[in-house]
């Protein structure tokens, strides 16, 4: 099995908030991500496809095609957007890195033409990232 990774970046605003908690509880839980008018992150997305090497192309997946799939189904929907309001696949969700990664997985699942979607890794900051492998 060979693992192929495409990296993309996007910038977006979000506000983490739970209506069932008090203002103080929200602040203690989410910190600056609870800022009333939201705030921004420069997200880094890594999409990994696993598969066998095709005997004709020598590829698991053509990275030009993977790039286009990610840009059309994910980046075009989230880049420079407000994740609380503008993104159909995050509607009604608290836009934590966990929920965004899960949503991105669901956007890409079934659209990968060769190999299998193996993981979606989303960095919210340089030091904090989440990874979803579909299980
Ligand atoms: Ni934040």
JSON list of N, CA and C and ligand atoms in Angstrom, two decimals, residues 14-16 30 32-34 39-41 43 124, ligand 1:
[
{"chain": "A", "resi": 14, "resn": "UNK", "atom": "N", "xyz": [-14.28, 31.61, 12.47]},
{"chain": "A", "resi": 14, "resn": "UNK", "atom": "CA", "xyz": [-15.26, 30.79, 13.17]},
{"chain": "A", "resi": 14, "resn": "UNK", "atom": "C", "xyz": [-15.50, 31.35, 14.57]},
{"chain": "A", "resi": 15, "resn": "UNK", "atom": "N", "xyz": [-16.58, 30.87, 15.16]},
{"chain": "A", "resi": 15, "resn": "UNK", "atom": "CA", "xyz": [-16.80, 31.12, 16.59]},
{"chain": "A", "resi": 15, "resn": "UNK", "atom": "C", "xyz": [-17.27, 29.82, 17.21]},
{"chain": "A", "resi": 16, "resn": "UNK", "atom": "N", "xyz": [-16.55, 29.35, 18.22]},
{"chain": "A", "resi": 16, "resn": "UNK", "atom": "CA", "xyz": [-16.96, 28.15, 18.95]},
{"chain": "A", "resi": 16, "resn": "UNK", "atom": "C", "xyz": [-17.86, 28.59, 20.09]},
{"chain": "A", "resi": 30, "resn": "UNK", "atom": "N", "xyz": [-13.85, 27.58, 25.41]},
{"chain": "A", "resi": 30, "resn": "UNK", "atom": "CA", "xyz": [-13.38, 27.84, 24.04]},
{"chain": "A", "resi": 30, "resn": "UNK", "atom": "C", "xyz": [-12.38, 28.98, 23.93]},
{"chain": "A", "resi": 32, "resn": "UNK", "atom": "N", "xyz": [-10.33, 32.19, 23.17]},
{"chain": "A", "resi": 32, "resn": "UNK", "atom": "CA", "xyz": [-10.46, 33.22, 22.14]},
{"chain": "A", "resi": 32, "resn": "UNK", "atom": "C", "xyz": [-11.27, 32.75, 20.95]},
{"chain": "A", "resi": 33, "resn": "UNK", "atom": "N", "xyz": [-11.45, 31.45, 20.80]},
{"chain": "A", "resi": 33, "resn": "UNK", "atom": "CA", "xyz": [-12.33, 30.94, 19.73]},
{"chain": "A", "resi": 33, "resn": "UNK", "atom": "C", "xyz": [-13.79, 31.24, 20.02]},
{"chain": "A", "resi": 34, "resn": "UNK", "atom": "N", "xyz": [-14.09, 31.73, 21.25]},
{"chain": "A", "resi": 34, "resn": "UNK", "atom": "CA", "xyz": [-15.45, 32.12, 21.63]},
{"chain": "A", "resi": 34, "resn": "UNK", "atom": "C", "xyz": [-15.68, 33.63, 21.43]},
{"chain": "A", "resi": 39, "resn": "UNK", "atom": "N", "xyz": [-13.24, 34.87, 15.03]},
{"chain": "A", "resi": 39, "resn": "UNK", "atom": "CA", "xyz": [-11.84, 35.21, 14.74]},
{"chain": "A", "resi": 39, "resn": "UNK", "atom": "C", "xyz": [-11.34, 34.25, 13.67]},
{"chain": "A", "resi": 40, "resn": "UNK", "atom": "N", "xyz": [-10.12, 34.47, 13.19]},
{"chain": "A", "resi": 40, "resn": "UNK", "atom": "CA", "xyz": [-9.66, 33.73, 12.02]},
{"chain": "A", "resi": 40, "resn": "UNK", "atom": "C", "xyz": [-8.56, 32.73, 12.30]},
{"chain": "A", "resi": 41, "resn": "UNK", "atom": "N", "xyz": [-8.48, 31.73, 11.43]},
{"chain": "A", "resi": 41, "resn": "UNK", "atom": "CA", "xyz": [-7.37, 30.78, 11.44]},
{"chain": "A", "resi": 41, "resn": "UNK", "atom": "C", "xyz": [-6.86, 30.59, 10.02]},
{"chain": "A", "resi": 43, "resn": "UNK", "atom": "N", "xyz": [-5.86, 27.63, 8.18]},
{"chain": "A", "resi": 43, "resn": "UNK", "atom": "CA", "xyz": [-5.93, 26.17, 8.30]},
{"chain": "A", "resi": 43, "resn": "UNK", "atom": "C", "xyz": [-5.03, 25.51, 7.26]},
{"chain": "A", "resi": 124, "resn": "UNK", "atom": "N", "xyz": [-5.27, 23.47, 12.82]},
{"chain": "A", "resi": 124, "resn": "UNK", "atom": "CA", "xyz": [-5.90, 24.75, 13.12]},
{"chain": "A", "resi": 124, "resn": "UNK", "atom": "C", "xyz": [-4.83, 25.78, 13.49]},
{"chain": "B", "resi": 1, "resn": "LIG", "atom": "NI1", "xyz": [-10.49, 29.66, 16.76]}
]
